[in-house]
Coordinates of C-alpha atoms and ligand atoms in Angstrom, one line a residue:
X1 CA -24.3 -1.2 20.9
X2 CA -22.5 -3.0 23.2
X3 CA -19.2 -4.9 23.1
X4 CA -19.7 -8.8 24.5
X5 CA -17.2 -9.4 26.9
X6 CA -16.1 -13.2 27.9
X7 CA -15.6 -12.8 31.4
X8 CA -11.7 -14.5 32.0
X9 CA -11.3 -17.5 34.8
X10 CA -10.4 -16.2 38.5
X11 CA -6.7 -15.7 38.7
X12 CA -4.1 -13.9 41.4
X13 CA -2.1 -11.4 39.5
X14 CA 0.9 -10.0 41.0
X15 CA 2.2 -6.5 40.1
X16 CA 6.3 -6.0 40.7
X17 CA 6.2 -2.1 40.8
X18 CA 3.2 -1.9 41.9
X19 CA 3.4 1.4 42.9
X20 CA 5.3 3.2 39.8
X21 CA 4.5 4.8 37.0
X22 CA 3.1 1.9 34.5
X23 CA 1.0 0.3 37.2
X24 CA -0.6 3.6 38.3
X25 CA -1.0 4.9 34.7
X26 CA -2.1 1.7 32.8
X27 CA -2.5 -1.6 34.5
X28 CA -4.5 -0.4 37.3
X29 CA -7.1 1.5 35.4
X30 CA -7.5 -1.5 32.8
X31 CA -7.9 -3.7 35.2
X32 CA -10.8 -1.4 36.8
X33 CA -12.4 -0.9 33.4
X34 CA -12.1 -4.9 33.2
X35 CA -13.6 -5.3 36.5
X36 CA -16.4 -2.7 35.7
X37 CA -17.7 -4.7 32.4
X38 CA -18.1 -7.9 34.7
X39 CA -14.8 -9.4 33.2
X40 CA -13.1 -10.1 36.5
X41 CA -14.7 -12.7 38.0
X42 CA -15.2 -14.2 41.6
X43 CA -12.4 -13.6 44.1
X44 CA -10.0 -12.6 41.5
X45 CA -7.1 -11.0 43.4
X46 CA -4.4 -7.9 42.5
X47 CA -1.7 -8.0 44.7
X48 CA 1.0 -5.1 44.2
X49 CA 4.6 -5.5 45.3
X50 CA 7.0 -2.8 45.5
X51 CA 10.1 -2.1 48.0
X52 CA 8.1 0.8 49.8
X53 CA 7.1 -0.3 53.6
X54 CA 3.6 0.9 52.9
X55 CA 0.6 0.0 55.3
X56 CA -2.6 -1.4 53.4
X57 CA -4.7 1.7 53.7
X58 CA -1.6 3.6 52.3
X59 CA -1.4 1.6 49.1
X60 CA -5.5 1.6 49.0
X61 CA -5.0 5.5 48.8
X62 CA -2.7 5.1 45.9
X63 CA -4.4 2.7 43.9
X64 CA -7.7 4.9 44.6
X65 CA -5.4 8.2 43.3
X66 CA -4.1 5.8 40.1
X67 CA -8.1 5.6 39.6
X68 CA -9.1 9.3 40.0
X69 CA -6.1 10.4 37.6
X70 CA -6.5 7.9 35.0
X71 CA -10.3 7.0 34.9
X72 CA -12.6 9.4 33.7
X73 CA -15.5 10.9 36.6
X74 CA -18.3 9.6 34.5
X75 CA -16.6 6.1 34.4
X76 CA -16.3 6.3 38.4
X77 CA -18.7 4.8 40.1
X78 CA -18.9 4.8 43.6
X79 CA -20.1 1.0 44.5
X80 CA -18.1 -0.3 41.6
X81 CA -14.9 1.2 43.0
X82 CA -15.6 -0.2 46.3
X83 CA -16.2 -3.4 44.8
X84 CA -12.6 -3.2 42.7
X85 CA -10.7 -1.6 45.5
X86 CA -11.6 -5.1 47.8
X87 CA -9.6 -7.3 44.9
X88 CA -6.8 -4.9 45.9
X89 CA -3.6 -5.6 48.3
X90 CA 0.1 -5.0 48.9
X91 CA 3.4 -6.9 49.8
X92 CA 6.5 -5.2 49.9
X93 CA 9.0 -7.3 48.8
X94 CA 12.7 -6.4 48.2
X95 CA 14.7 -8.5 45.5
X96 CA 17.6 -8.9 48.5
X97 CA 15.2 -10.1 51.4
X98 CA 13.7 -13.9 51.7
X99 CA 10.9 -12.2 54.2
X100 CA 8.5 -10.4 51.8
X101 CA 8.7 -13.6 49.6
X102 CA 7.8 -16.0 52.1
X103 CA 4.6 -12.9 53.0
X104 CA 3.7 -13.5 49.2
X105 CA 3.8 -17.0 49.0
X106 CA 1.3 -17.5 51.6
X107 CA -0.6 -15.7 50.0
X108 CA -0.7 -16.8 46.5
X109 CA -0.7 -20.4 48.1
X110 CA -4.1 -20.1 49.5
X111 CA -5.2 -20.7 45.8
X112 CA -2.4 -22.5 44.3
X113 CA -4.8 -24.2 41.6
X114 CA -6.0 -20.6 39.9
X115 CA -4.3 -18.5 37.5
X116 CA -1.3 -17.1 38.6
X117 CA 0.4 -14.3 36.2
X118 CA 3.4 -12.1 37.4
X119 CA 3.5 -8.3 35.5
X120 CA 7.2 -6.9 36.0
X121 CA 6.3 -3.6 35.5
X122 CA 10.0 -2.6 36.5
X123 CA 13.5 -1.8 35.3
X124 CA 14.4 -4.5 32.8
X125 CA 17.9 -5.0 35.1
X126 CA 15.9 -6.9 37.8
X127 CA 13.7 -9.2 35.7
X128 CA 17.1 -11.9 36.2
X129 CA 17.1 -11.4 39.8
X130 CA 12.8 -11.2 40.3
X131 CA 12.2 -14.1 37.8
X132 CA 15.4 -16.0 40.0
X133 CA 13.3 -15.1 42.8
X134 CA 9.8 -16.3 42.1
X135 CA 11.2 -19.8 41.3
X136 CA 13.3 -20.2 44.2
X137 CA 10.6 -19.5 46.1
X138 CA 8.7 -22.0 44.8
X139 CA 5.7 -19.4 43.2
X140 CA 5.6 -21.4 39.7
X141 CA 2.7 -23.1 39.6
X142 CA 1.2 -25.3 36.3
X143 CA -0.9 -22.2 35.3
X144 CA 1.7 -19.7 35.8
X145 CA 2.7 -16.8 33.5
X146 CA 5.2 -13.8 33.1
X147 CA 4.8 -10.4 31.8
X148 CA 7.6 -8.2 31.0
X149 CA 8.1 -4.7 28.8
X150 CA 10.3 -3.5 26.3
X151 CA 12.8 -2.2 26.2
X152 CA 13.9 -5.8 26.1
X153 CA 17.6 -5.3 25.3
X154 CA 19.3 -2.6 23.6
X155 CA 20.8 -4.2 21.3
X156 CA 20.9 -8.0 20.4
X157 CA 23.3 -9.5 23.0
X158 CA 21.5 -7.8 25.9
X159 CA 18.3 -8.7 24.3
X160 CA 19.8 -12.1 24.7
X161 CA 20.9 -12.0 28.0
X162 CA 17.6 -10.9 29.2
X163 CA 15.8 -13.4 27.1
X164 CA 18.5 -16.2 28.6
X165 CA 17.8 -15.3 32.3
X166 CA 13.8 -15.6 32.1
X167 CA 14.0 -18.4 30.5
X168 CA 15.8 -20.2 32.9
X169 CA 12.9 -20.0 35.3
X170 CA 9.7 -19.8 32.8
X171 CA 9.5 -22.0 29.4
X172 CA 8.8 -19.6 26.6
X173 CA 5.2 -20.5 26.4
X174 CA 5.0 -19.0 29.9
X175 CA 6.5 -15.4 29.0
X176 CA 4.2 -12.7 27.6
X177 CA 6.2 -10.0 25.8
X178 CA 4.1 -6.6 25.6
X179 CA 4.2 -4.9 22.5
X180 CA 1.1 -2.2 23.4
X181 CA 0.9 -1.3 19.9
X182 CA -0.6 -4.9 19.4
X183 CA -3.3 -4.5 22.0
X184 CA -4.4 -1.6 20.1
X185 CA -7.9 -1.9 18.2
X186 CA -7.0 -0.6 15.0
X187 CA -3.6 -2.9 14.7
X188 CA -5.8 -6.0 15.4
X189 CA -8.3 -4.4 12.7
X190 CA -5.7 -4.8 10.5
X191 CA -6.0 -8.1 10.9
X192 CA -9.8 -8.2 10.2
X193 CA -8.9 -5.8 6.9
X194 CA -6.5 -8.4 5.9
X195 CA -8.5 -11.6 6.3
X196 CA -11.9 -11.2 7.1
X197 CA -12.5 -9.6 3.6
X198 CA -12.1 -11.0 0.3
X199 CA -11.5 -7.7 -1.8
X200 CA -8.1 -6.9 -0.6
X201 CA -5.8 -9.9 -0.5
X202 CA -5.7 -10.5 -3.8
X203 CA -4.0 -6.8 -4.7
X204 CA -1.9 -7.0 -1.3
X205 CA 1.4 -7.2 -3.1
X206 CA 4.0 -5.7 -5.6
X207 CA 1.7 -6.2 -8.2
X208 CA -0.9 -3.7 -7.2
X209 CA 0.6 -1.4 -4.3
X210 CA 3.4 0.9 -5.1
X211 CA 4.6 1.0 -1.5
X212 CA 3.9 1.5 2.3
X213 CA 3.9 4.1 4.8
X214 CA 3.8 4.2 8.7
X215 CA 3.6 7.0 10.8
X216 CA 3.6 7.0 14.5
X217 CA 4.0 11.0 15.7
X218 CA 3.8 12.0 18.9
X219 CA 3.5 15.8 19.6
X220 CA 4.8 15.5 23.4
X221 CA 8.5 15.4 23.9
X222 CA 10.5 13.4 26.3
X223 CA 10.0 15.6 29.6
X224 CA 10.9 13.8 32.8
X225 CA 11.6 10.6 30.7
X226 CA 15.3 12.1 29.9
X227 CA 17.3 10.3 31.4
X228 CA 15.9 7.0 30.6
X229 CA 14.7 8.0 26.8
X230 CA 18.9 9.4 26.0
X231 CA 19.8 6.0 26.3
X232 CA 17.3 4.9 24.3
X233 CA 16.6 7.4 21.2
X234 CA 13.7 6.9 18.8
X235 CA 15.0 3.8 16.9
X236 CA 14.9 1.6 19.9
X237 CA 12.3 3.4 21.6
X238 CA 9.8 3.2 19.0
X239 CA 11.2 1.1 15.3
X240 CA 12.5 -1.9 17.1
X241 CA 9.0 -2.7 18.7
X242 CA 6.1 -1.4 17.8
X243 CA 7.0 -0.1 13.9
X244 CA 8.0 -3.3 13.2
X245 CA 5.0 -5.0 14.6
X246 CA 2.5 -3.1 12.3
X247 CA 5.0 -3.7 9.6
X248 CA 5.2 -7.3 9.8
X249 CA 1.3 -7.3 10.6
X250 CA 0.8 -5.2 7.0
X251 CA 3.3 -7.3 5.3
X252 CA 2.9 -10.9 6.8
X253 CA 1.4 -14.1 4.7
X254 CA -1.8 -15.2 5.8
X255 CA -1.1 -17.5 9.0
X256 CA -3.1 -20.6 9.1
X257 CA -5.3 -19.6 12.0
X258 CA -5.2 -17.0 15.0
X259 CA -3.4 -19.5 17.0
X260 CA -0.2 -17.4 18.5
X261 CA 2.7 -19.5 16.6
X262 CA 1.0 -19.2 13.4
X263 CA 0.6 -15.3 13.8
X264 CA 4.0 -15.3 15.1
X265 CA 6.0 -17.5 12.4
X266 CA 4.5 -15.3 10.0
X267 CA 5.8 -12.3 11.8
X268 CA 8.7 -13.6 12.0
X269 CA 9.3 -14.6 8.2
X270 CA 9.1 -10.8 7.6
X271 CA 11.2 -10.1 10.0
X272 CA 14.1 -12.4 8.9
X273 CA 12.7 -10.9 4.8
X274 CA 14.1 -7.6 6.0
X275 CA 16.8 -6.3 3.9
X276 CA 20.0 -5.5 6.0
X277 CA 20.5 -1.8 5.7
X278 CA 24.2 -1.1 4.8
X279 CA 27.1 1.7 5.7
X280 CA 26.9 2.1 1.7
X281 CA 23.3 3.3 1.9
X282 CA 22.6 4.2 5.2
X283 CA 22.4 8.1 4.3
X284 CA 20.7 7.3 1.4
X285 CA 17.6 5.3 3.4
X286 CA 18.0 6.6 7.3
X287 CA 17.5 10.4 8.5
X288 CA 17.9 11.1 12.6
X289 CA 16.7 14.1 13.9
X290 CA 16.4 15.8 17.2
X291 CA 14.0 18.7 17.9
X292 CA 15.0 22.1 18.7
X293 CA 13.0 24.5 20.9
X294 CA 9.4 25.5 18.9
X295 CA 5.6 25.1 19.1
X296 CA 3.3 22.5 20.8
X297 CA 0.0 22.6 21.0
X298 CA 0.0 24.5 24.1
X299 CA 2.7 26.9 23.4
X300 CA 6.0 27.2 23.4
X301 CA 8.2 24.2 24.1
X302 CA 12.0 24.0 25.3
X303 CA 14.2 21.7 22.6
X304 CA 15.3 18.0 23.6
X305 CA 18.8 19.4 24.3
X306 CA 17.3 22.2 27.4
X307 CA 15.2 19.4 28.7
X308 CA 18.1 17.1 29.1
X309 CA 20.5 19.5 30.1
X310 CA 22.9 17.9 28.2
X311 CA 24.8 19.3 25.4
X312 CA 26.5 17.2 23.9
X313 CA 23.8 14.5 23.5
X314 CA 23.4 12.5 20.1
X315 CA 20.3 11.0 20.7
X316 CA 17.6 10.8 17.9
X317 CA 14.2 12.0 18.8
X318 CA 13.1 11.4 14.9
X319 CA 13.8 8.7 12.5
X320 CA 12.7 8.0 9.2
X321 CA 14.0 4.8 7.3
X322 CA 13.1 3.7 4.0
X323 CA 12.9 -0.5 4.4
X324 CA 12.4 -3.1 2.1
X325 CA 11.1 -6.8 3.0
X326 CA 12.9 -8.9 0.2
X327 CA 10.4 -11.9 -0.5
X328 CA 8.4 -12.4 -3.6
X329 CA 5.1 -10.5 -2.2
X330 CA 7.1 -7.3 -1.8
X331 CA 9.9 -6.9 -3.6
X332 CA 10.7 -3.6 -4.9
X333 CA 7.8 -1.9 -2.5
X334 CA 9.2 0.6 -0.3
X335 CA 8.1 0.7 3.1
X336 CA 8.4 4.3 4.4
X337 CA 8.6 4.6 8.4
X338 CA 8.5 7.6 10.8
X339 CA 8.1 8.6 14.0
X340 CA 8.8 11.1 16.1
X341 CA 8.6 13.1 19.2
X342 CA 7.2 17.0 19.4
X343 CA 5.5 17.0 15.6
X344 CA 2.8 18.7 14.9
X345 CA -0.2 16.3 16.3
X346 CA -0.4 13.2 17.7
X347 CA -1.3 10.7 14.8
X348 CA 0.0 7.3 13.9
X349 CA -1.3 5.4 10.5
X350 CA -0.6 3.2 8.5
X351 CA -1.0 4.1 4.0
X352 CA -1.1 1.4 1.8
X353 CA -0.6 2.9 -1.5
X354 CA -1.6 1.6 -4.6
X355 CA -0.2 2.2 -8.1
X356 CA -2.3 4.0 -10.8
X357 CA -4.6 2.7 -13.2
X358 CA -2.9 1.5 -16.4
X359 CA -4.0 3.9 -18.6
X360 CA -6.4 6.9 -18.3
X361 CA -9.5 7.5 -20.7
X362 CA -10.6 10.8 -19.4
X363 CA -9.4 14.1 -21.1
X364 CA -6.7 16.9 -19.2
X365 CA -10.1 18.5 -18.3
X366 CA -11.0 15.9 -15.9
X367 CA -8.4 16.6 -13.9
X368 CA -5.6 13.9 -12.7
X369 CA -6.3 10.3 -11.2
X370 CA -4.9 10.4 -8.1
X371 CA -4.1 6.6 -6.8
X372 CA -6.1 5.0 -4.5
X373 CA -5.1 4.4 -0.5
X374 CA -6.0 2.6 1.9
X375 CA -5.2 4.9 5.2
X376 CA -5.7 2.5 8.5
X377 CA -6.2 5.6 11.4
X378 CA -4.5 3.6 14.6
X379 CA -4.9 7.3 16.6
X380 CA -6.1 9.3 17.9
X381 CA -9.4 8.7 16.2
X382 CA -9.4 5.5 14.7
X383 CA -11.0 4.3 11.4
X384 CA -10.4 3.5 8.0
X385 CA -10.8 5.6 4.7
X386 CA -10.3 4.2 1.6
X387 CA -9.4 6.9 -1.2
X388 CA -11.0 6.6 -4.3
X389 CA -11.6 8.6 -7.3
X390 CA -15.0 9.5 -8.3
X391 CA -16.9 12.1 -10.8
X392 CA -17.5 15.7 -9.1
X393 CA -21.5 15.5 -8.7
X394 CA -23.5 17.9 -11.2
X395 CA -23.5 19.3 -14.7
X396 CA -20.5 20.5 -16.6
X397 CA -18.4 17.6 -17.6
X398 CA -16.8 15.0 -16.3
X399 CA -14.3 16.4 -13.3
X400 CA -12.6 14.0 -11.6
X401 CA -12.3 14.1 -7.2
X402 CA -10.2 12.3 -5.1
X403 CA -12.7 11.3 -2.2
X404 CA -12.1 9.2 1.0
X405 CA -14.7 6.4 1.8
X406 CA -13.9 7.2 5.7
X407 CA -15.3 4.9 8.3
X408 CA -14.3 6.7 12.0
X409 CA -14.9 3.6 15.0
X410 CA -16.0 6.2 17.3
X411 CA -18.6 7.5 15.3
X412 CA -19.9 4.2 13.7
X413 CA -20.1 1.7 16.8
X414 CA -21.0 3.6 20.3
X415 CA -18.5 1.7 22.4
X416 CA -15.9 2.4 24.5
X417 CA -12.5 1.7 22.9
X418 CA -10.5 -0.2 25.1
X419 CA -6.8 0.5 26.0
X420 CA -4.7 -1.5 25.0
X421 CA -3.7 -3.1 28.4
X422 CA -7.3 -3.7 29.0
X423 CA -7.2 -6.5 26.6
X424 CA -3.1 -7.3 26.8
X425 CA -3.8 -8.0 30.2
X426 CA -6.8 -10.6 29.8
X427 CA -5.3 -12.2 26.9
X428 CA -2.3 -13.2 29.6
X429 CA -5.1 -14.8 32.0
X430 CA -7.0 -16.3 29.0
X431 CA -3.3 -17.6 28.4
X432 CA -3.6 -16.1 24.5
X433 CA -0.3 -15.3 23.2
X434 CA -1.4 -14.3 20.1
X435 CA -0.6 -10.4 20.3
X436 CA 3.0 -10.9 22.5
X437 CA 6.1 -11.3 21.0
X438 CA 8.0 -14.5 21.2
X439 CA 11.7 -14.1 21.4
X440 CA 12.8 -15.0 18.3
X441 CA 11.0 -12.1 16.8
X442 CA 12.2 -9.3 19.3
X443 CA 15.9 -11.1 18.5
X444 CA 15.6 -11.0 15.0
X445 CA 14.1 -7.2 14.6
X446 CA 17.5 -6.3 16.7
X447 CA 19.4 -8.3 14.1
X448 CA 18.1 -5.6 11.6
X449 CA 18.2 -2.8 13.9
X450 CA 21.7 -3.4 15.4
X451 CA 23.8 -2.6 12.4
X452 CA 22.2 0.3 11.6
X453 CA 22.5 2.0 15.3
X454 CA 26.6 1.3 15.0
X455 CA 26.3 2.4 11.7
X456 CA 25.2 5.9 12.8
X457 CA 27.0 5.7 15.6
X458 CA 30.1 4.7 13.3
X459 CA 30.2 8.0 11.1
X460 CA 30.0 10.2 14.1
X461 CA 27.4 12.6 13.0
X462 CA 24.9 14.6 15.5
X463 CA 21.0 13.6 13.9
X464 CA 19.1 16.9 12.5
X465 CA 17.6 19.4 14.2
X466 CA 14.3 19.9 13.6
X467 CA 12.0 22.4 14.8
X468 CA 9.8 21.4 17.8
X469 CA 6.0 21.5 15.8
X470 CA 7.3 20.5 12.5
X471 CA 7.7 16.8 10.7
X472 CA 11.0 16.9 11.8
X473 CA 14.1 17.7 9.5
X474 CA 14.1 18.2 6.0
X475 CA 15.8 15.5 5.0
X476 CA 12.5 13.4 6.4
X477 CA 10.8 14.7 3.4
X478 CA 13.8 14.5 0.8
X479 CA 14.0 10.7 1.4
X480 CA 11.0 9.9 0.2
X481 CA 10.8 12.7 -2.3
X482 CA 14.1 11.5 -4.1
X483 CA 11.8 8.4 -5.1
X484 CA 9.0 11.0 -6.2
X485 CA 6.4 9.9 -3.4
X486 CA 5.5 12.5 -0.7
X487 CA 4.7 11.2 2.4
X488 CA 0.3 11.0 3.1
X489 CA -1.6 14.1 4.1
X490 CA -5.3 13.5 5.0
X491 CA -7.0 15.9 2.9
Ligands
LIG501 C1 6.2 3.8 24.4 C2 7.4 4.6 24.2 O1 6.5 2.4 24.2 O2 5.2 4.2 23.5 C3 7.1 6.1 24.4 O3 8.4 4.2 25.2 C4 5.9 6.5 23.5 O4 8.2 6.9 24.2 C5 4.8 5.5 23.7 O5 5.5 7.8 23.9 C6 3.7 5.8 22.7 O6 2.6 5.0 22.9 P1 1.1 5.5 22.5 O7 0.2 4.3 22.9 O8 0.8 6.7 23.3 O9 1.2 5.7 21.1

């Protein structure tokens, strides 16, 4: 089977740090597997920008190295690369030098009246100063668009500041906020789960689910990223963003239509439904941890502290938070959330749990009724099994099993899944801001994350260690215990 792609209108699109990390890891390789599906049409052009007095055929080398690292062989062919390597060029531009600018604007002005979309895929401390930049140089054009990254702040007033200087060169309509977790299949499935099927929105509330869980594990650690990750920790690195983004999409009224405002208000609603997390019950609904030296899959692994080479660092590799969104649809639902670096596997779901039957007919003999959940796989392989109990087939008796109803993607469609960029970045051409965050939703999930980062920070205490290899520290497993839940296995 194959996927039907709507192949986008031609468009320039310009890629500040066009030579890091992000461009050589992500954008570049979507954009090939884009280009490669007949997506990217005509003369559509990539221009990279950087600081780095590179020569074409230099920057040709490295686009082609981005390609031979991140795409696999099979996916590599020869003519095709040729073909995508021609869309390719390079300005070097620095943000204190009117030369490269003027370089840039002749080019993009050969086809003023196309798409035009700038990706900062840089520090967020020179979006001001690059945004400043591209309007005083006259590059904003009718059909022009921004792309930016988290972190977008670390805390609300930065968030605010940031938010402030973009917008005083783009209007908000114009500014694409990436949230990757929102360009990932199984999060937009979610969406298809919700409202493309009649069965479940009628039991998607108080009523009929006991409460929520979302995992996001990761079982690397921080490695090289140190230095940037210690100022970040995992609540701003991970809850802030993308947590809250498949919370709001799980707990979220249905929106009118797919248009991006009415996805977003609704997003928002939950957002601004949080409720505040206090000092008084901080340590009774957050746990930090930090992993110590242990297991990963390949072996031994040095602790967050070694890697850092700092001692004395507080930073929280785990967090688990116990949240509740007070509106009428959830109240009294716990929402569980986790995530952490160095567990066991990588594996992110979401578990909607549902509360058990009323009353059970069936003897001691027949075993328990275990309550059905709905357990929405968003990695590594994703799918979605619904558990259910059924009779154990054959003689003897009725003996009750708790059995998944498990649809894997991979297995029941024979398509490629997409990264996430692939489709993030041809929603910005398309000019569909339905999966980026508008900026009163990143401000408000601050509002709920701000008080409870100065709140930790406040009583002084180092987060717990937790073994590298394990689901981080034991008090992970205590807060949802104390409310006799466990958190999901799959088996
Ligand atoms: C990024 C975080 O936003 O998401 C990283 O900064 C994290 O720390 C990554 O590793 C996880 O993304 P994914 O798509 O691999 O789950």
């Amino acid at each position: 089977m194959s996927s039907q792609i709507i192949p986008v209108a031609e468009f320039d699109l310009v890629v500040f740090g066009g030579t890091g990390d992000l461009a050589q890891r992500k954008i570049i390789p979507a954009l090939y597997h884009r280009h490669r599906d007949g997506q990217v049409v005509g003369d559509s052009r990539i221009i990279a920008v950087s600081r780095r007095p590179l020569t074409p055929d230099e920057y040709l080398a490295k686009a082609n190295e981005a390609l031979e690292e991140f795409v696999p062989k099979e996916e590599r062919e020869p003519e095709v690369v040729k073909a995508f390597i021609k869309r390719l060029s390079y300005v070097a531009v620095d943000v204190t030098d009117d030369a490269g600018w003027q370089e840039l604007k002749a080019k993009l002005d050969t086809h003023s009246d196309r798409v035009r979309a700038f990706y900062l895929a840089v520090a967020p401390s020179l979006f001001g100063q690059i945004c400043e930049y591209i309007g005083n140089t006259g590059l904003i054009t009718e059909k022009t668009r921004v792309v930016i990254e988290k972190p977008i702040g670390k805390d609300l007033n930065s968030a605010k500041a940031l938010n402030d200087s973009i917008g005083k060169v783009f209007r908000e309509e114009q500014i694409f906020r990436i949230d990757h977790y929102l360009g990932k299949e199984t999060v937009q499935n979610l969406m298809a789960l919700r409202f493309a099927n009649a069965l479940f929105e009628p039991i998607w509330n108080a009523a009929h689910i006991d409460h929520v869980q979302i995992t996001v594990a990761e079982s690397i650690g921080v490695g090289s990223r140190g230095p940037y990750y210690d100022t970040s920790g995992a609540m701003r690195d991970m809850v802030q963003n993308h947590i809250l983004q498949l919370l709001c999409l799980v707990a979220m009224e249905p929106p009118m239509s797919m248009a991006a405002d009415a996805v977003r208000d609704e997003k928002l609603k939950v957002l601004r439904s949080l409720e505040p997390i206090t000092a008084e019950n901080n340590d009774k609904v957050t746990v930090r941890g930090q992993y110590t030296s242990g297991a990963g899959p390949e072996g031994a692994v040095p602790g967050y502290l070694d890697e850092l080479e700092d001692e004395a660092s507080k930073t929280a590799t785990f967090v688990a938070l116990k949240a509740s969104v007070a509106n009428w649809r959830w109240a009294g639902v716990p929402f569980y959330l986790r995530t952490g670096k160095r567990l066991p596997q990588r594996s992110s779901e979401i578990v909607i749990a549902f509360r058990p039957v009323p009353h059970s007919i069936f003897d001691t003999g027949a075993g328990g009724v275990a309550e059905n959940r709905l357990v929405i796989r968003l990695q590594p392989d994703e799918g979605v099994k619904l558990w259910l109990m059924i009779k154990d087939p054959g003689p003897g008796g009725m003996r009750l099993r708790h059995v998944p109803l498990d649809m894997s993607f991979a297995e029941a469609f024979e398509v490629r899944s997409p990264d996430a960029y692939e489709r993030l970045i041809m929603d910005v051409i398309r000019g569909n801001a339905t999966l980026f965050m508008r900026r009163d939703e990143v401000e408000a999930a601050w509002e709920w994350v701000d008080p409870i980062l100065s709140q930790w920070e406040d009583n002084g205490d180092s987060p717990k260690k937790y073994t590298a290899g394990t689901w981080g520290p034991a008090a992970s497993v205590a807060l949802i215990e104390r409310d006799g839940r466990t958190w999901h296995e799959d088996d």
